[in-house]
Short mmCIF file of C-alpha atoms in Angstrom, two decimals:
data_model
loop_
_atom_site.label_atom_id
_atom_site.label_comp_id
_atom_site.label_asym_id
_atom_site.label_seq_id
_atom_site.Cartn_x
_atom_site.Cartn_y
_atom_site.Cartn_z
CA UNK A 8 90.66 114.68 122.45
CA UNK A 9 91.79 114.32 118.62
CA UNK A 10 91.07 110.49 116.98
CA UNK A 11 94.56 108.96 117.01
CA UNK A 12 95.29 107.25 113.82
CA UNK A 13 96.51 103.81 113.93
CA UNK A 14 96.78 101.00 111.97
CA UNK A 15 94.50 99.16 114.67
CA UNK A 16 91.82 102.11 113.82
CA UNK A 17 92.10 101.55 110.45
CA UNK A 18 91.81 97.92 110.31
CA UNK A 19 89.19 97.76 112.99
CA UNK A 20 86.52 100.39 110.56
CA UNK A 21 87.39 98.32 107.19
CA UNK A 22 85.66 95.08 106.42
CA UNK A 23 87.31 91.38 106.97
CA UNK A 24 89.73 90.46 103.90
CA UNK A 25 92.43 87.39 103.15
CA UNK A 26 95.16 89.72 104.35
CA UNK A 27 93.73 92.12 107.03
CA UNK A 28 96.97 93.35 108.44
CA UNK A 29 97.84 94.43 104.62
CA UNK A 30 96.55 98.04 104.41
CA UNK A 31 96.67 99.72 100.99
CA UNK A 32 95.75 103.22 101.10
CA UNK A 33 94.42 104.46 97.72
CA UNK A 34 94.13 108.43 97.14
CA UNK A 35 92.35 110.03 94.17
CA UNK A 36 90.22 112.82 93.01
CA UNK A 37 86.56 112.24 94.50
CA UNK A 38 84.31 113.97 91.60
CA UNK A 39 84.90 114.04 87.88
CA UNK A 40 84.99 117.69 85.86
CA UNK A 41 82.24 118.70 84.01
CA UNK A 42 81.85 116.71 80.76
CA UNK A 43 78.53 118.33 79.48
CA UNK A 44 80.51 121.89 79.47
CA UNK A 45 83.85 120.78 77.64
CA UNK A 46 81.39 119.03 75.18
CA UNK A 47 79.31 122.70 74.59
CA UNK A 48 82.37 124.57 74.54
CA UNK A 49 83.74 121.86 71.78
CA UNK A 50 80.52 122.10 69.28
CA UNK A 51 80.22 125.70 69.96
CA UNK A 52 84.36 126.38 69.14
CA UNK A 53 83.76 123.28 66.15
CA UNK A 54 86.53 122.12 67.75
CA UNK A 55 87.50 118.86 65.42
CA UNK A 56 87.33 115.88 67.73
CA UNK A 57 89.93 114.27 66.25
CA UNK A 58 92.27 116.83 68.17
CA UNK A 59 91.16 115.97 71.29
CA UNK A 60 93.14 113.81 73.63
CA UNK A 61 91.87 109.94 73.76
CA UNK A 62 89.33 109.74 76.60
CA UNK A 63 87.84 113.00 75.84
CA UNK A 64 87.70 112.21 72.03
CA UNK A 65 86.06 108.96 73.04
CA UNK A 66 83.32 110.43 75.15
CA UNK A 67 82.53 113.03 72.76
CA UNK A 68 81.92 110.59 69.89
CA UNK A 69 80.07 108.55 72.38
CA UNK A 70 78.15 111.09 74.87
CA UNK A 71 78.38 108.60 77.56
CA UNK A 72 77.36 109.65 81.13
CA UNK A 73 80.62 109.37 83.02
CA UNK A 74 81.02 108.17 86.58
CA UNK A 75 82.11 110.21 89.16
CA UNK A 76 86.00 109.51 89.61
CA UNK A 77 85.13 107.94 93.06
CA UNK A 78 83.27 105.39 91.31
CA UNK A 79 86.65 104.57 90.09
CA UNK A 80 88.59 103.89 93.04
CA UNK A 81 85.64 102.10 94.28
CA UNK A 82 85.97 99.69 91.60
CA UNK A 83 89.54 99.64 92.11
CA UNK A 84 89.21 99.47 95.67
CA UNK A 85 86.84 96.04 95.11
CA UNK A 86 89.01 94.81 92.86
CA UNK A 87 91.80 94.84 95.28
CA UNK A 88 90.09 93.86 98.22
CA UNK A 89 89.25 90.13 96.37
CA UNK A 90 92.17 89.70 94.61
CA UNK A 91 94.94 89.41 95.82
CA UNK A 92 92.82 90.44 99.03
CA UNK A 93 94.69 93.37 100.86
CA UNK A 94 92.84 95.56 102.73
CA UNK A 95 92.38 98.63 100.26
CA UNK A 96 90.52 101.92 101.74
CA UNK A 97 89.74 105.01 100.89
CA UNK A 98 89.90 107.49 103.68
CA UNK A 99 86.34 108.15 103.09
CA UNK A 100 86.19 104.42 105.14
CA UNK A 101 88.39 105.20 108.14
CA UNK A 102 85.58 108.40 109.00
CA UNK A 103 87.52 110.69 110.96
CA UNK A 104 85.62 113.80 111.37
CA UNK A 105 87.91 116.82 109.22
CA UNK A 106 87.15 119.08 112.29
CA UNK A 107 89.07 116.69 114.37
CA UNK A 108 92.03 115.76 112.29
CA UNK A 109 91.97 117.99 108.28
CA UNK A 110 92.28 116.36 105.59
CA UNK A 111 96.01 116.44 105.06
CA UNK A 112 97.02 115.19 108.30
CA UNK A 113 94.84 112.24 107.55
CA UNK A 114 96.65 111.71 104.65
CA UNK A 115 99.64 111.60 105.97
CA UNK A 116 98.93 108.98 109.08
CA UNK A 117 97.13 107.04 106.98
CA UNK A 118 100.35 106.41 104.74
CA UNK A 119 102.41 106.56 107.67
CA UNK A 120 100.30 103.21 108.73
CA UNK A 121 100.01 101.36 105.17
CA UNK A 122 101.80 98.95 104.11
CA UNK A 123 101.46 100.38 100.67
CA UNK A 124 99.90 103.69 99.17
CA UNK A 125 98.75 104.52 95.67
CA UNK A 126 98.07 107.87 93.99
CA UNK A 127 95.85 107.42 90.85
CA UNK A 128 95.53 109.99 89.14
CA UNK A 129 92.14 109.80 85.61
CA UNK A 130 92.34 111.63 83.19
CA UNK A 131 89.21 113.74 84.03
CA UNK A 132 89.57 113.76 87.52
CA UNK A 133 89.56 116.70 89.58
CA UNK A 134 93.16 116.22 90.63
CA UNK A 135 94.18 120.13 92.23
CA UNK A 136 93.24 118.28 95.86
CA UNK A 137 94.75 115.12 95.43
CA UNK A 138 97.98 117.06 94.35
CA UNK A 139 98.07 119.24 97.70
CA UNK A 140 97.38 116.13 99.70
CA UNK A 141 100.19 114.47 97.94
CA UNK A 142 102.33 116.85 98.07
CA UNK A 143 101.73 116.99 102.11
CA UNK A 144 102.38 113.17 102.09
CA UNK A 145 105.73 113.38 100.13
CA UNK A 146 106.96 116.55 102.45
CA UNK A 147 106.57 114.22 105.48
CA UNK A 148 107.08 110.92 104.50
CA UNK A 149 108.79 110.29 101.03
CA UNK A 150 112.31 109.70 102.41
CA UNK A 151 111.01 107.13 105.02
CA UNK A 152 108.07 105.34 102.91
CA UNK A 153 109.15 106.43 99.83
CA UNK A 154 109.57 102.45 98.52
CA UNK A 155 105.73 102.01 99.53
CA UNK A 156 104.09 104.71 97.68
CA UNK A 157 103.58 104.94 93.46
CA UNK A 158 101.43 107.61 91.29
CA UNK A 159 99.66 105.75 88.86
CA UNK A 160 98.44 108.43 86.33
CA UNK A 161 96.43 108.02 83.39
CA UNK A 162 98.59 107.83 79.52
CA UNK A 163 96.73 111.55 78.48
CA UNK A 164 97.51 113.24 81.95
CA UNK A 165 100.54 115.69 82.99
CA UNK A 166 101.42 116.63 85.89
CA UNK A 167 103.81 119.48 86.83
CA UNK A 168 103.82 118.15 90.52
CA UNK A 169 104.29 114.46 89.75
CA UNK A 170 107.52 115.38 87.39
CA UNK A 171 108.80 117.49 90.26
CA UNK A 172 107.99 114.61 92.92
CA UNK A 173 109.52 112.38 90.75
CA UNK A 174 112.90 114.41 90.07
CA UNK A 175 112.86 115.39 94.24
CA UNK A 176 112.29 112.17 95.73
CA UNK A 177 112.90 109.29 92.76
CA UNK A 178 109.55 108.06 93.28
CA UNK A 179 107.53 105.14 91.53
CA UNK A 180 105.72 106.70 88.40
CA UNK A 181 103.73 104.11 86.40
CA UNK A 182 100.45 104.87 83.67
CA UNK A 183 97.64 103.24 82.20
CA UNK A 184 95.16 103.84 79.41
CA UNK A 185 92.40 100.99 80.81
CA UNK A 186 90.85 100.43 84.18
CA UNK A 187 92.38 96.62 83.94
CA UNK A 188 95.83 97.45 83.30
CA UNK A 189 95.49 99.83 86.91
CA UNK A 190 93.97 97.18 88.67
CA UNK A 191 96.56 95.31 87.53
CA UNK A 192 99.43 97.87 88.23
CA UNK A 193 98.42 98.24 91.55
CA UNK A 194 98.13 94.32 92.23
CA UNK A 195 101.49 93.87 91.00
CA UNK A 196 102.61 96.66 93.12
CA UNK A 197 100.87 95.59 96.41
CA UNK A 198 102.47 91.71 95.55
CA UNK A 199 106.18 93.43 95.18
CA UNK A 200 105.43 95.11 99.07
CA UNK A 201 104.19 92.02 99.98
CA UNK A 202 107.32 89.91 98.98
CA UNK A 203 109.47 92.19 100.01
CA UNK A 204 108.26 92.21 103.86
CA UNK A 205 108.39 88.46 103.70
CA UNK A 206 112.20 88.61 102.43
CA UNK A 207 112.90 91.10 104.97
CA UNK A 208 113.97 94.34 102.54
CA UNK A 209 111.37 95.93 104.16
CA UNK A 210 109.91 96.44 107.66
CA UNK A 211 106.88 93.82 108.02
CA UNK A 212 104.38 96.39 110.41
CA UNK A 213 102.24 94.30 112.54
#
């Protein structure tokens, strides 16, 4: 018989936090693109780094090792989980076997149970997968938890499929350049949910 996603699944596979009951589902790209190949095609074109957008131009004058994007949301997802202490997972956490439920139903339930859900989207992210999965999540839920979700994209990244979510469903759009100000955009978002349940413009879940 097929795991049934609940909020009372979720909650029970995620470590204790100040507000358990808060769940903050956070989707992303998993793996970064290959830096060491844009930086050999570069030298090889003599491509002048100054035309390069602002993270890559950064890494190429730097040649820093870059983490994979999941390192990201795991720092995000820490961040989070402290302050202001909702319970932020990745679906990585919840571990429901794909051959059970795929990937995009998962998706889906798990927004269907937070009280909040995030789309960030790095700049050298691989974000084809993270599109599709959105994509299923706006098809089914946008007009009912369309208040609760928000794409959080880096300054230096377009998106065909956030500007047509956007102009479809009117949805939350907000960027960053810095790993603080995201933290920080997605605190402030969580904190709006938050007040809002407690004043009632939104359904508290239990």
């Amino acid at each position: 018989m097929p795991v049934e996603i609940t909020r009372d699944l979720i909650a029970d596979r995620l470590g204790s936090v100040t507000y358990d009951r808060f769940l903050f589902y956070l989707m992303g790209p998993y793996k970064s693109f290959n830096l060491n190949y844009v930086l050999d095609e570069a030298e090889r074109s003599e491509i002048d780094i100054m035309d390069l957008p602002g993270p890559l131009r950064r890494l190429f004058q730097n040649k820093e090792t870059i983490d994979d994007a999941q390192a990201l949301l795991r720092r995000v997802q820490g961040a989070l989980r402290t302050d202001p202490g909702v319970n932020a997972f990745l679906a990585l956490d919840v571990d429901v076997d794909t051959d059970e439920v795929d990937a995009a139903t998962q998706s889906i339930e798990f927004t269907r149970c937070s009280n909040a859900t995030a789309f960030v989207l790095p700049f050298l992210g691989h974000n084809f997968g993270v599109g599709e999965e959105a994509g299923s999540v706006l098809e089914a839920l946008a007009e009912t938890h369309g208040e609760r979700l928000v794409f959080v994209h880096e300054k230096d990244v377009t998106s065909a499929m956030i500007r047509a979510a956007n102009a479809r469903w009117d949805l939350r759009i907000e960027t960053y350049e810095t790993e603080d100000e995201l933290i920080d955009t997605l605190r402030r978002f969580a904190g709006g949910i938050m007040h809002r349940e407690r004043r009632g413009s939104l359904d508290r879940f239990e």
